[in-house]
Structure formats: C-alpha cells, structure tokens
Amino acid sequence: MPETPTTRVRLTRRRILEAALSLVDREGSEALTMRRLGREVGVEAMSLYNHVAGRAELLDGLSEVMVTGIEAGAEAAKSWDDALRQFMRGIRAVALAHPAAFQLVGMRPLNTRAAMPPVERLLGALRAGGFDADSASSAYRLAVSYARGFALAEIGGFTLDAPGERLRAPDLSAEEFPRIVELAPSLSRFDHEAAFEFGVEAIVAGLGRAAGA
C-alpha cells in the first residue's frame, strides 16, 4: 500500500534489507526493483532512497544480511581448523537457505562494516593458531572461494550431476572419454554433503601442512 499521511510506515535500513531478502526468496532476483521493494514494505520507492542510495548499495546490504546468518549460527571455535570449518559450512548453509539471493550476490565483495564480524573471527583464529599475516590472508581467500564456488555450483547444478538418476553417458565414446564413462554410475550418485566435506577437510589438512600450524 502506498504511503499516505495517515498510513506512515517506520522504515529502517535493516527492515528494508530483510524485506529485500524475503522478496528474492519468494519471487526470485528479477523481482528486486526499488519500486517492487517499496510495495513490499508499504511505501513509495523514493522513500527507500533515504536508507539505501540505490541498487548497488541494496545488493551490498543483501550480502550483509546473509552474512549475518553466518555470524548468528557460529559457535566459539576452539581452534583455527574448527573456525575454518564453521566459516565454510556457514557460507554453504546461508546459500542453501537463500539460493536465489545467493546467486544474485554470492560473488560480490563484502563492502559493509556489518558484514565483517565473521571475517574478523576467522582471521583472528588463524592468527592465534600460528598463521602469519600472509598465510592467514591466503587461508581466508581459499576458504571463501571454495565455499562460495561450491554453493553456487550446488544451487545451479554441477556438471555431470544427475540427482536421482544414472548419468546419461551412452552417447560418449569410452575411447574418447574413458574416465567419464567408467565413473558415470558414481557421478550420478553424487552426495553433495559428502563432497563438500571432502573439500573442507582437504583444505584444512593442506593449510595445516603449508603453514606448519
């Protein structure tokens, strides 16, 4: 309902961002326009600009709200490797909870102060665990790249991933693609959870060796 003198709606930046996330969850990323979002919160679109400067800031804020979900679900990590696991698992959990929104903003850099606590927590755990400045930075980048990339592929569909049915490979020549044909049954039984955890543990083990931590 449009804003009128008798129907004032108290807006806050947080309310706008949460409404944007809810809108994308329900109707997809194409629904996220300032006009449509204004209707979602019961005001004219121009009223939103008092809280978000435009679409770019709105997308940054959407990332912020989703990252807050990582922070809210985090537990006190006893070690750098636990912190790293929590961080990667948290990104994937948020992505699966909000797939359309994650596809929209999942690869955007975090540009707001409110989005920084999970990053600060992870970097602090890495430094306390014996990582020097460069190796802590590299570990963070590796963890966020893996979790984001896996989540996006999981939402969009992995190459050669055919859940619930055998991979259709009869048109592939065993001479030209011997390993694909050989592994077709295994590829069609892809367990996303197990595959993600395999990568998490490989990253943790590799970083531990590389940093001597």
CSV table of C-alpha atoms in Angstrom, one decimal:
chain,number,residue,atom,x,y,z
A,1,MET,CA,0.0,0.0,0.0
A,2,PRO,CA,1.5,3.4,-0.9
A,3,GLU,CA,2.5,5.7,1.8
A,4,THR,CA,-0.1,8.3,2.8
A,5,PRO,CA,-0.3,10.9,5.6
A,6,THR,CA,-2.5,8.5,7.6
A,7,THR,CA,-0.5,5.3,7.0
A,8,ARG,CA,3.1,6.2,7.9
A,9,VAL,CA,5.5,3.2,7.8
A,10,ARG,CA,8.5,3.4,10.0
A,11,LEU,CA,11.4,2.4,7.8
A,12,THR,CA,14.9,1.3,8.9
A,13,ARG,CA,17.7,0.1,6.7
A,14,ARG,CA,17.6,-3.3,8.3
A,15,ARG,CA,13.9,-3.6,7.7
A,16,ILE,CA,14.4,-2.8,4.0
A,17,LEU,CA,17.2,-5.3,3.6
A,18,GLU,CA,15.2,-8.1,5.3
A,19,ALA,CA,12.3,-7.3,3.1
A,20,ALA,CA,14.5,-7.5,0.0
A,21,LEU,CA,15.8,-10.9,1.1
A,22,SER,CA,12.3,-12.1,1.7
A,23,LEU,CA,11.2,-10.8,-1.7
A,24,VAL,CA,14.0,-12.5,-3.6
A,25,ASP,CA,13.4,-15.8,-1.6
A,26,ARG,CA,9.8,-15.8,-2.7
A,27,GLU,CA,9.9,-14.3,-6.2
A,28,GLY,CA,13.4,-14.6,-7.5
A,29,SER,CA,16.1,-12.0,-8.2
A,30,GLU,CA,14.1,-10.4,-11.1
A,31,ALA,CA,11.6,-9.1,-8.6
A,32,LEU,CA,14.2,-7.0,-6.8
A,33,THR,CA,13.5,-3.5,-8.0
A,34,MET,CA,13.2,-0.4,-5.9
A,35,ARG,CA,9.5,0.0,-6.9
A,36,ARG,CA,8.6,-3.6,-6.1
A,37,LEU,CA,10.6,-3.4,-2.8
A,38,GLY,CA,8.7,-0.2,-1.9
A,39,ARG,CA,5.4,-2.0,-2.3
A,40,GLU,CA,6.8,-4.8,-0.2
A,41,VAL,CA,7.3,-2.5,2.8
A,42,GLY,CA,4.3,-0.3,2.1
A,43,VAL,CA,6.0,2.9,0.8
A,44,GLU,CA,6.7,4.7,-2.4
A,45,ALA,CA,10.0,3.7,-4.0
A,46,MET,CA,11.5,7.2,-3.4
A,47,SER,CA,11.2,6.7,0.4
A,48,LEU,CA,13.7,3.8,0.2
A,49,TYR,CA,16.5,6.2,-1.0
A,50,ASN,CA,16.6,7.7,2.4
A,51,HIS,CA,18.1,4.4,3.6
A,52,VAL,CA,19.8,2.9,0.6
A,53,ALA,CA,21.4,5.0,-2.1
A,54,GLY,CA,20.5,2.7,-5.0
A,55,ARG,CA,20.6,-0.9,-6.3
A,56,ALA,CA,24.4,-1.3,-5.7
A,57,GLU,CA,24.0,-0.4,-2.0
A,58,LEU,CA,20.9,-2.6,-1.8
A,59,LEU,CA,22.9,-5.6,-3.1
A,60,ASP,CA,25.7,-4.9,-0.7
A,61,GLY,CA,23.1,-4.8,2.1
A,62,LEU,CA,21.6,-8.0,0.9
A,63,SER,CA,25.1,-9.6,1.2
A,64,GLU,CA,25.3,-8.1,4.7
A,65,VAL,CA,22.0,-9.7,5.9
A,66,MET,CA,23.0,-13.1,4.6
A,67,VAL,CA,26.5,-12.9,6.2
A,68,THR,CA,24.8,-12.0,9.5
A,69,GLY,CA,23.3,-15.5,9.3
A,70,ILE,CA,26.8,-17.0,9.3
A,71,GLU,CA,27.6,-15.0,12.4
A,72,ALA,CA,24.4,-15.9,14.2
A,73,GLY,CA,25.0,-19.6,13.6
A,74,ALA,CA,28.6,-19.6,14.7
A,75,GLU,CA,29.9,-21.2,17.9
A,76,ALA,CA,33.0,-20.4,19.8
A,77,ALA,CA,35.7,-22.2,17.9
A,78,LYS,CA,38.4,-23.9,20.0
A,79,SER,CA,41.0,-23.9,17.2
A,80,TRP,CA,41.8,-22.4,13.8
A,81,ASP,CA,40.7,-25.5,12.0
A,82,ASP,CA,37.3,-25.5,13.7
A,83,ALA,CA,36.9,-21.8,12.8
A,84,LEU,CA,37.7,-22.6,9.2
A,85,ARG,CA,35.2,-25.4,9.0
A,86,GLN,CA,32.5,-23.3,10.6
A,87,PHE,CA,33.1,-20.5,8.2
A,88,MET,CA,32.9,-22.6,5.1
A,89,ARG,CA,29.9,-24.5,6.4
A,90,GLY,CA,28.2,-21.3,7.3
A,91,ILE,CA,28.6,-19.9,3.8
A,92,ARG,CA,27.1,-23.0,2.3
A,93,ALA,CA,24.2,-23.1,4.8
A,94,VAL,CA,23.3,-19.5,4.0
A,95,ALA,CA,23.4,-20.2,0.3
A,96,LEU,CA,21.1,-23.2,0.6
A,97,ALA,CA,18.7,-21.3,2.8
A,98,HIS,CA,18.5,-18.4,0.3
A,99,PRO,CA,19.5,-19.8,-3.1
A,100,ALA,CA,18.1,-17.1,-5.4
A,101,ALA,CA,19.7,-14.3,-3.3
A,102,PHE,CA,23.0,-16.1,-3.1
A,103,GLN,CA,23.1,-16.5,-6.9
A,104,LEU,CA,22.5,-12.7,-7.1
A,105,VAL,CA,25.1,-11.5,-4.6
A,106,GLY,CA,27.2,-14.6,-3.6
A,107,MET,CA,30.3,-13.4,-5.5
A,108,ARG,CA,30.0,-9.7,-4.5
A,109,PRO,CA,32.8,-8.4,-2.2
A,110,LEU,CA,31.7,-7.6,1.3
A,111,ASN,CA,31.6,-3.9,1.4
A,112,THR,CA,29.8,-3.0,4.7
A,113,ARG,CA,31.1,-2.9,8.2
A,114,ALA,CA,28.2,-5.1,9.5
A,115,ALA,CA,29.4,-7.9,7.2
A,116,MET,CA,32.8,-8.1,8.7
A,117,PRO,CA,32.4,-10.0,12.0
A,118,PRO,CA,32.7,-13.5,10.5
A,119,VAL,CA,35.8,-12.5,8.6
A,120,GLU,CA,37.3,-10.9,11.7
A,121,ARG,CA,36.6,-14.0,13.7
A,122,LEU,CA,38.2,-16.3,11.2
A,123,LEU,CA,41.3,-14.2,10.7
A,124,GLY,CA,41.7,-13.9,14.5
A,125,ALA,CA,41.5,-17.7,14.9
A,126,LEU,CA,44.0,-18.2,12.1
A,127,ARG,CA,46.5,-15.8,13.6
A,128,ALA,CA,46.0,-17.3,17.1
A,129,GLY,CA,46.7,-20.7,15.5
A,130,GLY,CA,50.1,-19.8,14.2
A,131,PHE,CA,49.4,-18.5,10.7
A,132,ASP,CA,51.5,-15.4,9.8
A,133,ALA,CA,49.8,-12.4,8.1
A,134,ASP,CA,50.2,-13.7,4.5
A,135,SER,CA,49.2,-17.3,5.2
A,136,ALA,CA,46.1,-16.2,7.2
A,137,SER,CA,45.0,-14.0,4.3
A,138,SER,CA,45.6,-16.7,1.8
A,139,ALA,CA,43.7,-19.2,4.0
A,140,TYR,CA,40.7,-16.9,4.2
A,141,ARG,CA,40.7,-16.3,0.5
A,142,LEU,CA,40.9,-20.1,-0.2
A,143,ALA,CA,38.1,-20.9,2.3
A,144,VAL,CA,35.7,-18.2,1.0
A,145,SER,CA,36.4,-19.1,-2.7
A,146,TYR,CA,35.8,-22.8,-2.1
A,147,ALA,CA,32.6,-22.4,-0.1
A,148,ARG,CA,31.1,-19.7,-2.5
A,149,GLY,CA,32.0,-21.7,-5.6
A,150,PHE,CA,30.8,-25.0,-4.3
A,151,ALA,CA,27.5,-23.4,-3.1
A,152,LEU,CA,26.9,-21.7,-6.4
A,153,ALA,CA,27.6,-24.9,-8.4
A,154,GLU,CA,25.3,-26.8,-6.0
A,155,ILE,CA,22.5,-24.4,-6.5
A,156,GLY,CA,22.9,-24.2,-10.2
A,157,GLY,CA,23.7,-27.9,-10.8
A,158,PHE,CA,27.1,-29.5,-11.1
A,159,THR,CA,28.4,-30.6,-14.5
A,160,LEU,CA,27.7,-34.3,-14.8
A,161,ASP,CA,25.5,-34.1,-11.7
A,162,ALA,CA,22.2,-36.0,-12.2
A,163,PRO,CA,20.5,-36.4,-8.9
A,164,GLY,CA,18.1,-39.3,-8.6
A,165,GLU,CA,19.1,-41.0,-11.9
A,166,ARG,CA,22.1,-42.5,-13.6
A,167,LEU,CA,24.2,-40.2,-15.6
A,168,ARG,CA,23.3,-40.4,-19.2
A,169,ALA,CA,26.6,-41.3,-20.9
A,170,PRO,CA,25.6,-43.7,-23.7
A,171,ASP,CA,26.5,-41.1,-26.4
A,172,LEU,CA,30.0,-40.7,-25.0
A,173,SER,CA,32.7,-42.9,-26.5
A,174,ALA,CA,34.7,-44.9,-24.0
A,175,GLU,CA,37.7,-44.4,-26.2
A,176,GLU,CA,37.4,-40.6,-26.1
A,177,PHE,CA,36.1,-40.2,-22.5
A,178,PRO,CA,37.2,-43.4,-20.7
A,179,ARG,CA,37.1,-42.0,-17.2
A,180,ILE,CA,33.7,-40.3,-17.6
A,181,VAL,CA,32.2,-43.5,-18.9
A,182,GLU,CA,33.9,-45.5,-16.2
A,183,LEU,CA,32.8,-43.2,-13.4
A,184,ALA,CA,29.3,-42.5,-14.7
A,185,PRO,CA,27.5,-44.5,-12.0
A,186,SER,CA,29.5,-42.8,-9.3
A,187,LEU,CA,29.0,-39.4,-10.8
A,188,SER,CA,25.2,-39.9,-10.9
A,189,ARG,CA,25.2,-40.8,-7.2
A,190,PHE,CA,26.8,-37.5,-6.2
A,191,ASP,CA,26.4,-36.8,-2.5
A,192,HIS,CA,26.6,-33.0,-2.1
A,193,GLU,CA,27.2,-33.1,1.6
A,194,ALA,CA,30.0,-35.7,1.4
A,195,ALA,CA,31.6,-33.9,-1.5
A,196,PHE,CA,31.6,-30.6,0.3
A,197,GLU,CA,33.0,-32.1,3.5
A,198,PHE,CA,35.7,-33.8,1.5
A,199,GLY,CA,36.8,-30.4,0.2
A,200,VAL,CA,36.6,-28.8,3.6
A,201,GLU,CA,38.9,-31.4,5.2
A,202,ALA,CA,41.3,-31.3,2.2
A,203,ILE,CA,41.6,-27.6,2.7
A,204,VAL,CA,42.1,-27.8,6.4
A,205,ALA,CA,44.7,-30.5,6.1
A,206,GLY,CA,46.6,-28.7,3.3
A,207,LEU,CA,46.6,-25.4,5.1
A,208,GLY,CA,47.9,-27.0,8.3
A,209,ARG,CA,50.8,-28.5,6.4
A,210,ALA,CA,51.6,-25.4,4.4
A,211,ALA,CA,51.5,-23.1,7.4
A,212,GLY,CA,53.1,-25.5,9.9
A,213,ALA,CA,50.2,-24.8,12.2
